[in-house]
Short mmCIF file of C-alpha atoms in Angstrom, two decimals:
data_model
loop_
_atom_site.label_atom_id
_atom_site.label_comp_id
_atom_site.label_asym_id
_atom_site.label_seq_id
_atom_site.Cartn_x
_atom_site.Cartn_y
_atom_site.Cartn_z
CA MET A 1 0.00 0.00 0.00
CA HIS A 2 1.33 3.43 -0.91
CA PRO A 3 1.93 5.91 1.89
CA THR A 4 -0.48 8.82 2.16
CA PRO A 5 0.82 12.37 1.81
CA ALA A 6 -0.09 13.01 5.44
CA GLN A 7 2.25 10.29 6.62
CA PRO A 8 5.11 9.57 4.19
CA ARG A 9 6.93 6.44 5.26
CA ARG A 10 10.58 5.57 5.39
CA ALA A 11 11.35 2.50 3.33
CA ALA A 12 13.17 -0.24 5.15
CA ARG A 13 16.60 -0.84 3.64
CA ALA A 14 18.41 -4.09 4.15
CA HIS A 15 21.45 -3.90 6.39
CA GLU A 16 20.87 -0.28 7.48
CA ILE A 17 20.27 0.55 11.14
CA GLU A 18 19.23 4.10 11.97
CA SER A 19 17.76 3.85 15.47
CA LEU A 20 18.46 2.11 18.76
CA ALA A 21 15.23 0.15 18.40
CA GLU A 22 16.40 -1.20 15.03
CA PHE A 23 19.78 -2.05 16.56
CA ASP A 24 18.17 -4.06 19.37
CA GLU A 25 15.83 -5.81 16.93
CA VAL A 26 18.65 -6.92 14.64
CA VAL A 27 20.79 -8.11 17.54
CA ALA A 28 17.89 -10.08 19.01
CA GLU A 29 16.92 -11.68 15.69
CA ARG A 30 20.31 -12.27 14.08
CA GLY A 31 22.87 -12.12 16.86
CA SER A 32 25.26 -10.42 14.45
CA LEU A 33 25.97 -7.03 12.88
CA ALA A 34 28.23 -8.43 10.18
CA ARG A 35 27.99 -6.26 7.03
CA TYR A 36 25.44 -3.89 8.60
CA ARG A 37 25.65 -0.11 8.38
CA VAL A 38 24.82 1.60 11.67
CA GLN A 39 24.13 5.30 11.20
CA ALA A 40 24.14 7.98 13.93
CA VAL A 41 22.92 5.66 16.71
CA ASP A 42 24.06 6.35 20.28
CA LEU A 43 25.53 3.02 21.43
CA THR A 44 27.05 4.17 24.71
CA GLY A 45 24.49 2.02 26.53
CA ARG A 46 25.22 -1.12 24.49
CA THR A 47 28.86 -1.72 25.46
CA SER A 48 28.35 -5.27 26.78
CA VAL A 49 26.48 -6.20 23.60
CA LEU A 50 29.15 -4.79 21.30
CA LEU A 51 31.94 -6.57 23.15
CA GLY A 52 30.48 -9.95 22.28
CA LEU A 53 29.00 -9.27 18.84
CA ASP A 54 30.19 -10.27 15.37
CA THR A 55 30.78 -6.97 13.55
CA ALA A 56 32.91 -8.17 10.64
CA ASP A 57 32.67 -5.79 7.66
CA ALA A 58 30.16 -3.59 9.52
CA VAL A 59 30.33 0.20 9.26
CA PHE A 60 29.56 2.54 12.16
CA LEU A 61 28.87 6.11 11.01
CA GLY A 62 29.03 8.66 13.81
CA CYS A 63 27.86 6.28 16.54
CA PRO A 64 28.94 7.29 20.07
CA MET A 65 30.23 4.28 21.97
CA ALA A 66 32.50 3.49 24.88
CA PRO A 67 36.24 3.37 24.03
CA GLU A 68 36.49 -0.36 24.75
CA ALA A 69 33.50 -1.06 22.49
CA ALA A 70 34.98 1.05 19.68
CA ALA A 71 38.30 -0.79 19.99
CA ARG A 72 36.57 -4.17 19.97
CA VAL A 73 34.41 -3.58 16.87
CA HIS A 74 37.36 -2.06 15.01
CA ALA A 75 39.56 -5.04 15.85
CA SER A 76 36.86 -7.43 14.64
CA GLY A 77 36.90 -5.92 11.15
CA ALA A 78 34.41 -3.06 11.35
CA LEU A 79 35.00 0.38 9.90
CA VAL A 80 34.35 3.09 12.49
CA PHE A 81 33.74 6.75 11.63
CA PRO A 82 33.63 8.44 15.04
CA PRO A 83 31.40 11.41 15.88
CA VAL A 84 32.96 14.79 15.15
CA PRO A 85 32.97 16.96 18.28
CA GLY A 86 31.96 20.60 18.29
CA LEU A 87 29.64 20.58 15.28
CA PRO A 88 26.19 22.22 15.41
CA PHE A 89 24.84 19.35 13.25
CA ASP A 90 25.33 15.60 12.81
CA PRO A 91 26.94 14.84 9.43
CA TYR A 92 25.86 11.19 9.64
CA ARG A 93 22.20 11.77 10.49
CA GLY A 94 19.80 9.09 9.33
CA CYS A 95 16.58 11.10 8.93
CA PRO A 96 15.42 14.55 7.81
CA TYR A 97 15.19 17.37 10.32
CA THR A 98 12.02 18.42 12.10
CA PRO A 99 10.96 22.02 12.77
CA ASP A 100 11.29 21.45 16.52
CA GLU A 101 14.84 20.21 16.02
CA LEU A 102 16.01 23.13 13.88
CA TYR A 103 14.24 25.71 16.05
CA ALA A 104 15.23 24.35 19.46
CA SER A 105 16.03 27.26 21.82
CA LEU A 106 13.88 29.68 19.80
CA GLU A 107 12.72 31.15 23.10
CA GLU A 108 16.23 32.59 23.42
CA GLY A 109 16.03 34.12 19.95
CA TYR A 110 16.65 32.66 16.50
CA GLU A 111 20.42 33.18 16.84
CA ALA A 112 20.49 30.47 19.53
CA THR A 113 18.84 27.79 17.39
CA PRO A 114 20.68 24.87 15.74
CA ASP A 115 19.58 26.21 12.35
CA ALA A 116 21.27 29.58 12.93
CA ARG A 117 24.36 27.98 14.46
CA ALA A 118 24.73 25.62 11.49
CA TYR A 119 24.52 28.60 9.14
CA GLY A 120 27.20 30.41 11.15
CA TRP A 121 29.46 27.35 10.98
CA PHE A 122 28.85 27.11 7.23
CA MET A 123 29.81 30.75 6.66
CA ARG A 124 32.97 30.49 8.76
CA THR A 125 34.24 27.27 7.23
CA THR A 126 33.41 28.31 3.67
CA ALA A 127 35.41 31.49 4.15
CA ASN A 128 38.53 29.75 5.46
CA GLY A 129 38.46 26.88 2.95
CA ASP A 130 38.85 24.13 5.54
CA VAL A 131 39.03 20.80 3.66
CA LEU A 132 37.68 18.88 6.68
CA ALA A 133 34.64 21.13 6.78
CA SER A 134 34.14 20.63 3.05
CA MET A 135 34.21 16.87 3.54
CA LEU A 136 31.76 17.06 6.46
CA ARG A 137 29.34 19.15 4.41
CA ALA A 138 29.45 16.58 1.60
CA ILE A 139 28.88 13.67 4.00
CA HIS A 140 25.99 15.50 5.63
CA ASP A 141 24.29 16.28 2.32
CA ASP A 142 24.67 12.71 1.10
CA ALA A 143 23.14 11.43 4.33
CA VAL A 144 20.23 13.85 3.94
CA SER A 145 19.66 12.67 0.36
CA ASP A 146 19.63 9.06 1.51
CA ALA A 147 17.12 9.89 4.25
CA LEU A 148 14.93 11.79 1.81
CA ASP A 149 14.86 8.89 -0.64
CA GLU A 150 13.73 6.58 2.15
CA LEU A 151 11.09 9.03 3.34
CA LEU A 152 9.54 9.59 -0.10
CA ASP A 153 9.68 6.01 -1.34
CA GLY A 154 6.32 5.27 -2.96
CA CYS A 155 4.94 8.80 -2.54
CA ARG A 156 3.37 10.86 -5.32
CA VAL A 157 5.34 14.06 -4.87
CA VAL A 158 4.31 17.42 -6.31
CA GLY A 159 6.82 20.22 -6.06
CA VAL A 160 5.52 23.74 -5.44
CA MET A 161 7.97 26.48 -6.42
CA GLY A 162 7.62 30.20 -5.86
CA GLY A 163 9.27 33.30 -4.51
CA HIS A 164 10.43 33.83 -0.93
CA ALA A 165 9.20 37.44 -0.97
CA MET A 166 5.50 36.53 -0.94
CA ALA A 167 4.31 38.01 2.36
CA ARG A 168 1.91 36.55 4.87
CA GLY A 169 -1.37 38.44 4.91
CA THR A 170 -1.53 38.82 1.12
CA VAL A 171 -4.05 37.38 -1.30
CA GLU A 172 -1.21 35.57 -3.06
CA TYR A 173 -0.05 33.88 0.16
CA ALA A 174 -3.56 32.69 0.95
CA GLY A 175 -3.91 31.33 -2.58
CA ALA A 176 -0.65 29.40 -2.35
CA ALA A 177 -1.80 27.94 0.96
CA ARG A 178 -5.08 26.79 -0.59
CA LEU A 179 -3.08 25.19 -3.39
CA GLY A 180 -0.99 23.20 -0.91
CA ARG A 181 -4.16 22.11 0.88
CA SER A 182 -5.83 21.01 -2.36
CA LEU A 183 -2.80 18.99 -3.45
CA ALA A 184 -2.51 17.27 -0.08
CA ARG A 185 -6.19 16.41 -0.04
CA ALA A 186 -5.86 15.01 -3.57
CA GLY A 187 -3.35 12.46 -2.30
CA PHE A 188 -0.08 14.15 -3.18
CA THR A 189 2.92 14.76 -0.96
CA VAL A 190 3.71 18.48 -1.19
CA ALA A 191 7.41 19.35 -1.46
CA THR A 192 8.77 22.89 -1.50
CA GLY A 193 12.08 24.70 -1.19
CA GLY A 194 11.30 24.84 2.52
CA GLY A 195 11.75 28.57 2.98
CA PRO A 196 9.44 31.54 3.55
CA GLY A 197 6.94 33.12 1.16
CA ALA A 198 5.21 30.90 -1.38
CA MET A 199 7.12 27.89 -0.05
CA GLU A 200 5.83 28.37 3.48
CA ALA A 201 2.30 28.97 2.21
CA ALA A 202 2.22 25.64 0.35
CA ASN A 203 3.58 23.77 3.38
CA LEU A 204 1.01 25.55 5.57
CA GLY A 205 -1.74 24.43 3.23
CA ALA A 206 -0.63 20.81 3.46
CA TYR A 207 -0.48 21.18 7.25
CA ALA A 208 -4.09 22.46 7.21
CA ALA A 209 -5.38 19.65 4.97
CA PRO A 210 -6.77 17.38 7.74
CA TYR A 211 -8.71 20.26 9.32
CA ALA A 212 -11.94 21.94 8.28
CA ASP A 213 -11.56 24.74 5.74
CA THR A 214 -12.09 27.38 8.42
CA MET A 215 -8.84 26.41 10.15
CA LEU A 216 -6.70 27.81 7.33
CA GLU A 217 -8.63 31.06 7.23
CA GLU A 218 -8.22 31.45 10.98
CA ALA A 219 -4.52 30.55 10.91
CA LEU A 220 -3.76 33.22 8.34
CA VAL A 221 -4.78 35.96 10.80
CA PRO A 222 -2.04 35.53 13.46
CA LEU A 223 0.53 34.78 10.77
CA ALA A 224 -0.18 38.10 9.10
CA LYS A 225 1.05 39.90 12.24
CA ALA A 226 4.59 38.81 11.27
CA PRO A 227 4.35 39.12 7.48
CA SER A 228 8.04 38.53 6.72
CA PHE A 229 11.15 37.01 8.25
CA ARG A 230 12.60 40.50 8.03
CA PRO A 231 13.35 42.27 10.30
CA SER A 232 12.93 39.45 12.86
CA VAL A 233 13.23 35.73 12.11
CA THR A 234 12.42 35.13 15.77
CA GLU A 235 8.99 36.76 15.61
CA TRP A 236 8.26 35.25 12.19
CA ALA A 237 9.02 31.74 13.46
CA ARG A 238 7.19 32.22 16.76
CA ALA A 239 4.01 33.13 14.90
CA ALA A 240 4.21 29.85 12.99
CA PHE A 241 4.82 27.79 16.12
CA GLU A 242 1.82 29.48 17.78
CA VAL A 243 -0.33 28.29 14.88
CA ARG A 244 1.11 24.78 15.20
CA ALA A 245 0.38 24.78 18.93
CA ARG A 246 -3.21 25.87 18.41
CA TRP A 247 -3.77 23.28 15.69
CA PRO A 248 -1.42 20.37 16.46
CA ASP A 249 -0.92 17.24 14.38
CA GLY A 250 -1.39 18.84 10.99
CA GLY A 251 -0.73 17.15 7.68
CA ALA A 252 2.82 16.26 6.73
CA SER A 253 4.76 17.75 3.86
CA VAL A 254 8.40 18.18 2.90
CA GLY A 255 10.65 21.24 2.85
CA ILE A 256 14.04 21.16 1.13
CA PRO A 257 15.92 24.37 2.04
CA THR A 258 19.61 25.21 2.07
CA TRP A 259 22.11 26.93 4.35
CA PHE A 260 23.58 28.45 1.18
CA TYR A 261 20.66 30.88 1.52
CA GLY A 262 20.88 30.80 5.30
CA HIS A 263 19.47 34.28 5.66
CA GLU A 264 16.16 32.71 4.56
CA PRO A 265 15.01 30.54 7.47
CA PRO A 266 13.20 27.21 7.01
CA ASN A 267 9.47 27.37 7.58
CA PRO A 268 8.03 25.38 10.51
CA PHE A 269 5.03 23.95 8.62
CA ALA A 270 6.98 21.25 6.75
CA ALA A 271 6.99 18.15 8.96
CA HIS A 272 10.14 16.84 7.29
CA ILE A 273 12.97 19.25 6.48
CA ALA A 274 15.84 18.02 4.30
CA LYS A 275 18.25 20.90 4.67
CA TYR A 276 21.43 20.98 2.58
CA PHE A 277 24.67 22.91 2.54
CA ALA A 278 25.10 22.63 -1.24
CA ASN A 279 22.36 24.52 -3.06
CA ALA A 280 22.98 22.79 -6.40
CA THR A 281 22.43 19.38 -4.78
CA ARG A 282 19.31 20.67 -3.08
CA GLU A 283 17.82 22.24 -6.23
CA ASP A 284 18.37 19.20 -8.42
CA GLY A 285 17.19 16.84 -5.69
CA LEU A 286 13.96 18.73 -5.10
CA LEU A 287 13.02 18.72 -8.78
CA ALA A 288 14.14 15.12 -9.34
CA ARG A 289 11.95 13.92 -6.47
CA SER A 290 8.86 15.76 -7.74
CA THR A 291 7.69 12.61 -9.47
CA ALA A 292 4.09 13.74 -10.01
CA GLY A 293 4.95 17.15 -11.41
CA VAL A 294 5.78 20.72 -10.39
CA VAL A 295 3.61 23.80 -9.93
CA PHE A 296 5.41 27.12 -10.43
CA LEU A 297 3.90 30.10 -8.64
CA PRO A 298 4.99 33.66 -9.49
CA GLY A 299 8.59 34.30 -8.51
CA ALA A 300 11.76 35.99 -9.66
CA ALA A 301 15.19 34.74 -10.75
CA GLY A 302 15.21 31.65 -8.53
CA THR A 303 11.85 30.43 -9.78
CA VAL A 304 12.79 31.10 -13.41
CA GLN A 305 15.92 29.03 -12.88
CA GLU A 306 13.83 26.22 -11.40
CA ILE A 307 11.48 26.23 -14.41
CA PHE A 308 14.31 25.54 -16.81
CA ASP A 309 16.21 23.27 -14.44
CA ASN A 310 13.07 21.18 -14.52
CA ALA A 311 12.42 21.62 -18.23
CA THR A 312 15.85 20.34 -19.27
CA PRO A 313 15.49 16.69 -18.09
CA ASN A 314 11.90 16.77 -19.34
CA TYR A 315 13.12 17.97 -22.74
CA TYR A 316 15.75 15.24 -23.00
CA GLU A 317 13.63 12.66 -21.13
CA SER A 318 16.67 11.86 -19.01
CA ARG A 319 14.41 10.89 -16.07
CA GLY A 320 11.98 8.96 -18.22
CA GLU A 321 8.84 10.43 -19.70
CA PRO A 322 8.34 14.14 -19.00
CA ARG A 323 6.60 15.13 -15.80
CA PRO A 324 3.83 17.73 -15.64
CA MET A 325 4.77 21.40 -15.33
CA VAL A 326 2.07 23.92 -14.42
CA LEU A 327 2.84 27.66 -14.44
CA VAL A 328 0.41 29.82 -12.46
CA ASP A 329 -0.44 33.46 -13.35
CA ARG A 330 -0.64 34.15 -17.07
CA GLU A 331 0.27 37.83 -16.70
CA HIS A 332 3.40 37.06 -14.70
CA TRP A 333 4.76 34.30 -16.94
CA THR A 334 3.90 35.89 -20.31
CA ARG A 335 4.53 39.60 -19.72
CA GLU A 336 6.47 40.31 -16.50
CA LEU A 337 8.88 37.37 -16.82
CA PRO A 338 7.98 35.66 -20.12
CA ALA A 339 9.20 32.17 -19.30
CA TRP A 340 6.07 30.56 -20.78
CA PRO A 341 6.69 31.46 -24.46
CA LEU A 342 10.22 30.05 -24.24
CA LEU A 343 9.05 26.90 -22.45
CA ARG A 344 6.32 26.36 -25.05
CA SER A 345 8.81 26.84 -27.88
CA LEU A 346 11.22 24.36 -26.33
CA ALA A 347 8.45 21.80 -25.92
CA ARG A 348 7.14 22.06 -29.47
CA GLY A 349 7.28 18.73 -31.28
CA ARG A 350 8.58 16.85 -28.25
CA ALA A 351 7.02 14.59 -25.62
CA LEU A 352 7.20 17.57 -23.25
CA ALA A 353 4.53 19.52 -25.17
CA PRO A 354 1.44 17.79 -23.74
CA ARG A 355 2.94 17.94 -20.22
CA ILE A 356 3.03 21.72 -19.76
CA ALA A 357 0.23 24.14 -18.94
CA LEU A 358 -0.28 27.81 -18.11
CA VAL A 359 -3.21 28.73 -15.86
CA ASP A 360 -4.54 32.01 -14.51
CA SER A 361 -5.04 31.08 -10.84
CA VAL A 362 -3.98 28.61 -8.17
CA GLU A 363 -7.51 27.19 -8.14
CA GLU A 364 -6.93 25.85 -11.66
CA ALA A 365 -3.56 24.24 -10.90
CA PRO A 366 -4.71 20.91 -9.37
CA GLU A 367 -7.03 20.19 -12.31
CA ALA A 368 -4.30 21.11 -14.78
CA LEU A 369 -1.89 18.83 -12.99
CA ALA A 370 -4.35 15.94 -13.18
CA ARG A 371 -5.05 16.65 -16.86
CA LEU A 372 -1.34 16.52 -17.68
CA GLY A 373 -0.93 13.17 -15.99
CA GLY A 374 0.22 14.11 -12.50
#
């Protein structure tokens, strides 16, 4: 059975252990960790088990363990990558982030959160060209990609792209939120760039999907009191967490932001946040995982780039048959930033042609997506 968009599941992968519960289950059933990969699991309480366990050809990625246990598993043929002290993130993590995780300590101000501290580390280490830091960033991003693949296995993912400048309290923001809600209710998993503006609105809409329609209208009111993450990320984020507290257990969606644009904070309405250091990896990964198509809301340079980043593999069919592309707001995409005429010209005579559409409003986007095969 396919996972619902409200609860994407993580596919079980043979010989991967990503939690203490999985560790205990494997040990109890098999009595061996030979050839297993244990990822970011705190094993300091399993010393006696590790001292007597077969760990030949196993790999331990960032697993805290007692010195004697580490020596024993290494001597038995395991490869041990120890935790790296002093980092504001875990490069070996086995699952996407959560809003609560990234915004821990928000009561002390955004600057105290793990998200802000990771951005500070990124800026410092990028500036000094530290090769160790470069390696750690690459390991982290690969681990996040692996976790994202597991999370989205079997899901029908629709990407929603749009500008970060779209303010809370505007008609456009409300429309983007209704779009996210409609897609989630139609059985799709909504995935966005994970930031503010149109991205947040779509994630908010997916969060509101299990509730009555009035919930979204009511939630927009307190959010509008902090319309932008400028001048205060703290107040912007607090407003979102107040909405989450008033309406807990909303629908799940995915945000895929980047510390490359660390001045744009991740929005708290995406249940699963796959945050990257490398923006190119993040951009390509978001579009590649939008298996049921992409909806492009009005935006500026970043959204234009995403349109043609998505159009290129569709044009060459390098990911298989082209996936639906729906551009929203005829005026914006034909006159203000005329991406639509170029996209239509590119698609002419190719399999991409029947998979693209231009619509006037967000209300038309779900039907267009369905018509194109999403």
